[in-house]
PDB file of C-alpha atoms in Angstrom:
ATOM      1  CA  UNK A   1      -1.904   1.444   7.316  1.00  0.00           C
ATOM      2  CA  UNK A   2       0.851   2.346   9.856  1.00  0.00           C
ATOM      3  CA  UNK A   3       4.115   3.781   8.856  1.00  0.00           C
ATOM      4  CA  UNK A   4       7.186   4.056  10.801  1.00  0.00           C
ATOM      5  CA  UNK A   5       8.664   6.418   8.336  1.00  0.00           C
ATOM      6  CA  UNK A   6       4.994   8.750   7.996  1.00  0.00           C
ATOM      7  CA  UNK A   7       6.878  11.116   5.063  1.00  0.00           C
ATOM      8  CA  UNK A   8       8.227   8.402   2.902  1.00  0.00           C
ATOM      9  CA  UNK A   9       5.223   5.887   3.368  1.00  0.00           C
ATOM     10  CA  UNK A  10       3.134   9.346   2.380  1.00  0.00           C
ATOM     11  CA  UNK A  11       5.116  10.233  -0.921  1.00  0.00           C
ATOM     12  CA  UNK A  12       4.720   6.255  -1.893  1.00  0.00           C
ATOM     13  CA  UNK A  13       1.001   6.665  -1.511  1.00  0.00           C
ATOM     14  CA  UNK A  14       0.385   9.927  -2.391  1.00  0.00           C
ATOM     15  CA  UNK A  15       2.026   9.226  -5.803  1.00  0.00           C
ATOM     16  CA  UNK A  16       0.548   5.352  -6.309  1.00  0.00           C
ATOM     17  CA  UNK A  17      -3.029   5.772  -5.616  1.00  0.00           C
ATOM     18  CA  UNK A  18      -3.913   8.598  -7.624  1.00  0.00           C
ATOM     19  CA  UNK A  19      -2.706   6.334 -10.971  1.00  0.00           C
ATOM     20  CA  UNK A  20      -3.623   3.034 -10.072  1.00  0.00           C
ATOM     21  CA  UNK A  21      -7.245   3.391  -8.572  1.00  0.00           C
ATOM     22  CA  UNK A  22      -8.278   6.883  -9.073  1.00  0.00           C
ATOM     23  CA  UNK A  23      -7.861   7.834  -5.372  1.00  0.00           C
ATOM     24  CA  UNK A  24      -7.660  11.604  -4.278  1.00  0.00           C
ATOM     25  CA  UNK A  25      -6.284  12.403  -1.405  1.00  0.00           C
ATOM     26  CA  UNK A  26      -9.073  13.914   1.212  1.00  0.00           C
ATOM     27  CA  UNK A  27      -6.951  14.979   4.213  1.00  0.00           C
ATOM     28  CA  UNK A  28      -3.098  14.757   5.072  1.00  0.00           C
ATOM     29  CA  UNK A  29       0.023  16.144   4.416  1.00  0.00           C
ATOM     30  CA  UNK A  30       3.659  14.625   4.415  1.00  0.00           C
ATOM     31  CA  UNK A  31       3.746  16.373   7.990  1.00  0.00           C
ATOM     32  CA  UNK A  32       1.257  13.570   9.327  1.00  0.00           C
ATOM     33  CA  UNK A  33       0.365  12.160  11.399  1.00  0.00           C
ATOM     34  CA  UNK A  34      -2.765  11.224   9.588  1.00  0.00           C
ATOM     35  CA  UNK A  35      -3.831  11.271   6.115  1.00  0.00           C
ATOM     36  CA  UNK A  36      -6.575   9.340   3.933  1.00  0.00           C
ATOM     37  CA  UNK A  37      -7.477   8.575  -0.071  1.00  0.00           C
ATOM     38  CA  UNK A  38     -10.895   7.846  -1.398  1.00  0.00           C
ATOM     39  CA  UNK A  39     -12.115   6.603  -4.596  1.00  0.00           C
ATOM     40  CA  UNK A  40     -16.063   7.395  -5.686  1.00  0.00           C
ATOM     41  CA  UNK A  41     -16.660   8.827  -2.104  1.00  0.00           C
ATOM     42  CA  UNK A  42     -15.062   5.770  -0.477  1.00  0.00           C
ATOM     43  CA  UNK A  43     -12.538   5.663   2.023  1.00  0.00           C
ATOM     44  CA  UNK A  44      -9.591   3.120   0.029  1.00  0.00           C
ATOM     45  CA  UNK A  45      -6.778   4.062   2.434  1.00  0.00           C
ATOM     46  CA  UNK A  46      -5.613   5.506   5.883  1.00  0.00           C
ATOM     47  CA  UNK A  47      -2.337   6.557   6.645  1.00  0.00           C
ATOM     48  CA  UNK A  48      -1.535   6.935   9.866  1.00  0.00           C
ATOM     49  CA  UNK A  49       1.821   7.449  12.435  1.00  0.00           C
ATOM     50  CA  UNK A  50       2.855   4.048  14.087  1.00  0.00           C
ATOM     51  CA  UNK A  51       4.312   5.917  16.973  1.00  0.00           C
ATOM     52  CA  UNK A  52       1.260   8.211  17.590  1.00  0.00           C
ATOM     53  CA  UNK A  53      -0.944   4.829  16.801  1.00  0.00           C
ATOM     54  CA  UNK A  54       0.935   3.004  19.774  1.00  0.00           C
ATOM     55  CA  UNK A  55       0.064   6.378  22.228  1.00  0.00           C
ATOM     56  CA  UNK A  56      -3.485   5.689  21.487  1.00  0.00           C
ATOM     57  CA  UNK A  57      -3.198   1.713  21.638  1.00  0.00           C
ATOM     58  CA  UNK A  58      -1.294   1.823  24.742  1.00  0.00           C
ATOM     59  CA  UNK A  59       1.427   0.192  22.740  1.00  0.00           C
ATOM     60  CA  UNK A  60       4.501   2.642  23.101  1.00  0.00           C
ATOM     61  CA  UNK A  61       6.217   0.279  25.238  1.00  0.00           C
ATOM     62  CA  UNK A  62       6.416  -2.168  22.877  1.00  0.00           C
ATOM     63  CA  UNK A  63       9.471  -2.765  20.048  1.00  0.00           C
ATOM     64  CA  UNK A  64       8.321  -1.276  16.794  1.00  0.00           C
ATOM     65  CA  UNK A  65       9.607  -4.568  14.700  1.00  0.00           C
ATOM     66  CA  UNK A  66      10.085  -8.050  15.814  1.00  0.00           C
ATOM     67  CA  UNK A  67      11.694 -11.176  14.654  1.00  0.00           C
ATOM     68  CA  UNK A  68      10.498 -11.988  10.931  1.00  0.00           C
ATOM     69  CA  UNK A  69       7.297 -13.216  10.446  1.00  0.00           C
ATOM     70  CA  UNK A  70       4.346 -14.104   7.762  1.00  0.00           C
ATOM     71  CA  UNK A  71       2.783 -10.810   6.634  1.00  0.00           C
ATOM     72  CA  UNK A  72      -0.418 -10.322   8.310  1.00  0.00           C
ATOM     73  CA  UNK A  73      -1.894  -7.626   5.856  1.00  0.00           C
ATOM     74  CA  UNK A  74      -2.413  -7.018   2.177  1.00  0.00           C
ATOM     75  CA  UNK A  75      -3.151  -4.030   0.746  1.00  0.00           C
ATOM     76  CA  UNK A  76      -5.212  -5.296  -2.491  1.00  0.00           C
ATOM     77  CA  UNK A  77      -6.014  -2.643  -5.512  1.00  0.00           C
ATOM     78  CA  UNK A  78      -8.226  -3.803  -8.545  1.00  0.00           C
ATOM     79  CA  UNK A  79      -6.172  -1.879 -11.578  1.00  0.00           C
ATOM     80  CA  UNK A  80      -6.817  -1.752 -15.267  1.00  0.00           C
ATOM     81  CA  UNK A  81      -3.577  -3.032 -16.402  1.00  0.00           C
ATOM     82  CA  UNK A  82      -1.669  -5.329 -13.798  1.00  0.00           C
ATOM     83  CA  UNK A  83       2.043  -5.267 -15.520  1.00  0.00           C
ATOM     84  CA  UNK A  84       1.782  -1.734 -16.074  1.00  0.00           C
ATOM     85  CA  UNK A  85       0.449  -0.835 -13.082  1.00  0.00           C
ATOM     86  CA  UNK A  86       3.329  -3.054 -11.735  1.00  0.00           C
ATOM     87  CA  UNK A  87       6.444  -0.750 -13.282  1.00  0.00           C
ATOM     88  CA  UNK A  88       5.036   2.229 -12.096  1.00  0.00           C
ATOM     89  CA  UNK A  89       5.042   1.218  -8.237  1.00  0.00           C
ATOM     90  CA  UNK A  90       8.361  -0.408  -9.327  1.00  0.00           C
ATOM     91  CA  UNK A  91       9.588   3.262 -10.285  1.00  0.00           C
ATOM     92  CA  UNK A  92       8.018   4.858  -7.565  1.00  0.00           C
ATOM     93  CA  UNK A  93      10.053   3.016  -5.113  1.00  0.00           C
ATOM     94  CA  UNK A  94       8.639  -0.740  -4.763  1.00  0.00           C
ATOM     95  CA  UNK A  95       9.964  -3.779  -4.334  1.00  0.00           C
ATOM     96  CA  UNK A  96       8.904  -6.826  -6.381  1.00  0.00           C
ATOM     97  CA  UNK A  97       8.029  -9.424  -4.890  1.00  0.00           C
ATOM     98  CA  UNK A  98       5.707 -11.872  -7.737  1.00  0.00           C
ATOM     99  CA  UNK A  99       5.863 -10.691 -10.885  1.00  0.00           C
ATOM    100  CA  UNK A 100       2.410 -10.062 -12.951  1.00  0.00           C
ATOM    101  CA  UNK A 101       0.658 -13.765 -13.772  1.00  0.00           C
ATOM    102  CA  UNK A 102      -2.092 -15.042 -14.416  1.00  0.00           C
ATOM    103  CA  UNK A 103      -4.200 -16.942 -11.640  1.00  0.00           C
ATOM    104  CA  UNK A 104      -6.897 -19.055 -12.526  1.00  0.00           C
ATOM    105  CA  UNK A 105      -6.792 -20.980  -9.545  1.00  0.00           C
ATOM    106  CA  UNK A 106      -7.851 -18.228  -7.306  1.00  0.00           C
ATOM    107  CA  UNK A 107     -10.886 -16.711  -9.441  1.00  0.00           C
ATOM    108  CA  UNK A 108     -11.380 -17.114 -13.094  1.00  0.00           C
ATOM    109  CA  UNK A 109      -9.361 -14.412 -15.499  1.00  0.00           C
ATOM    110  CA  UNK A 110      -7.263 -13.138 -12.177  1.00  0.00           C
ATOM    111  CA  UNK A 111      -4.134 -11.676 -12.812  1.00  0.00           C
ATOM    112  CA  UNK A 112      -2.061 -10.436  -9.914  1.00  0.00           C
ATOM    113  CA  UNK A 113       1.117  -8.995  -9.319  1.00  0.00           C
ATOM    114  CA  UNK A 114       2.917  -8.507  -5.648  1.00  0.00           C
ATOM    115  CA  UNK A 115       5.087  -5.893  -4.303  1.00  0.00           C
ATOM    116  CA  UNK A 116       6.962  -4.065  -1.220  1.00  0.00           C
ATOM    117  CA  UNK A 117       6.021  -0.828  -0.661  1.00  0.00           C
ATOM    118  CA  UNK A 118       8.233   1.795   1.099  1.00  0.00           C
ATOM    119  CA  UNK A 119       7.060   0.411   4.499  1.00  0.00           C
ATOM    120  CA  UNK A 120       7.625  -3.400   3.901  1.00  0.00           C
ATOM    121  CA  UNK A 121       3.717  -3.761   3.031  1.00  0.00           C
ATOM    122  CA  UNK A 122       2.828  -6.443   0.846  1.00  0.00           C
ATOM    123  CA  UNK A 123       0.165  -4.712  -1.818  1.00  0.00           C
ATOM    124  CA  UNK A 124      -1.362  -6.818  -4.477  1.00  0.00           C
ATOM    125  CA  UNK A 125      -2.068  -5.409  -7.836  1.00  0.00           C
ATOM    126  CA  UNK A 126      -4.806  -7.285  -9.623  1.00  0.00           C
ATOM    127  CA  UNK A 127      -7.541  -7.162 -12.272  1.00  0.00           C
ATOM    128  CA  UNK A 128      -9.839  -9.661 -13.977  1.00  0.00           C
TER     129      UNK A 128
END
C-alpha cells in the first residue's frame, strides 16, 4: 500500500493488524519509508512512501491525486468477528463506509463490512 501521509497511514496499521488478523510487524518504523506485517510467516501487508515509490517508478512528475474515481484496490482481511472488528477500525480512525451485513450473494455465510482507512483505502472486513 502507498501512503501519502507514511506516519499516520503507519499508526492506522500498526494498531489494526495486530487485532484483526494476528499480524506482527517484521520491519518499519513510523519514520518510513518502508515497513511490512506478516501473519504465520506470510507477508499480509507493505507499507511503503508514495513519494519515494514515484522516485523508483519514474512517477515524481506526476500529481499525487486526481479527479475522483472508482477505487482500484481493496485491502480484504478475513476476521473472527466482522461488527466488532468493524468498531475497532472505527475507533482507530476509520471511516465507514457499509456497515457489517450479511452477503449470501457473494459466497455462502459471507459477512462483510467496508471502511476508509487513514489514507482513503477501501479495506473490507469479512468472515464466513
Amino acid at each position: 500500500m502507498l501512503a501519502g501521509d507514511f506516519a499516520r497511514a503507519f499508526h492506522f496499521d500498526d494498531a489494526v493488524l495486530p487485532e484483526l488478523i494476528g499480524a506482527e510487524r517484521v520491519q518499519g518504523t513510523e519514520a518510513g519509508p518502508y515497513a511490512h506485517w506478516d501473519a504465520c510467516g506470510q507477508g499480509v501487508l507493505t507499507l511503503f512512501d508514495r513519494e519515494a515509490m514515484a522516485r523508483v517508478a519514474g512517477t515524481a512528475q506526476l500529481p499525487e491525486h486526481g479527479p475522483a474515481t472508482q477505487d482500484v484496490v481493496m485491502f480484504v482481511s478475513w476476521v473472527a468477528d466482522v461488527n466488532a472488528d468493524h468498531r475497532f477500525c472505527l475507533r482507530r480512525g476509520g471511516r465507514a463506509v457499509a456497515p457489517p451485513a450479511d452477503r449470501p450473494e457473494w459466497a455462502p455465510g459471507l459477512r462483510a463490512a467496508h471502511l476508509r482507512d487513514l489514507e482513503d483505502n477501501l479495506p473490507e472486513l469479512q468472515a464466513y
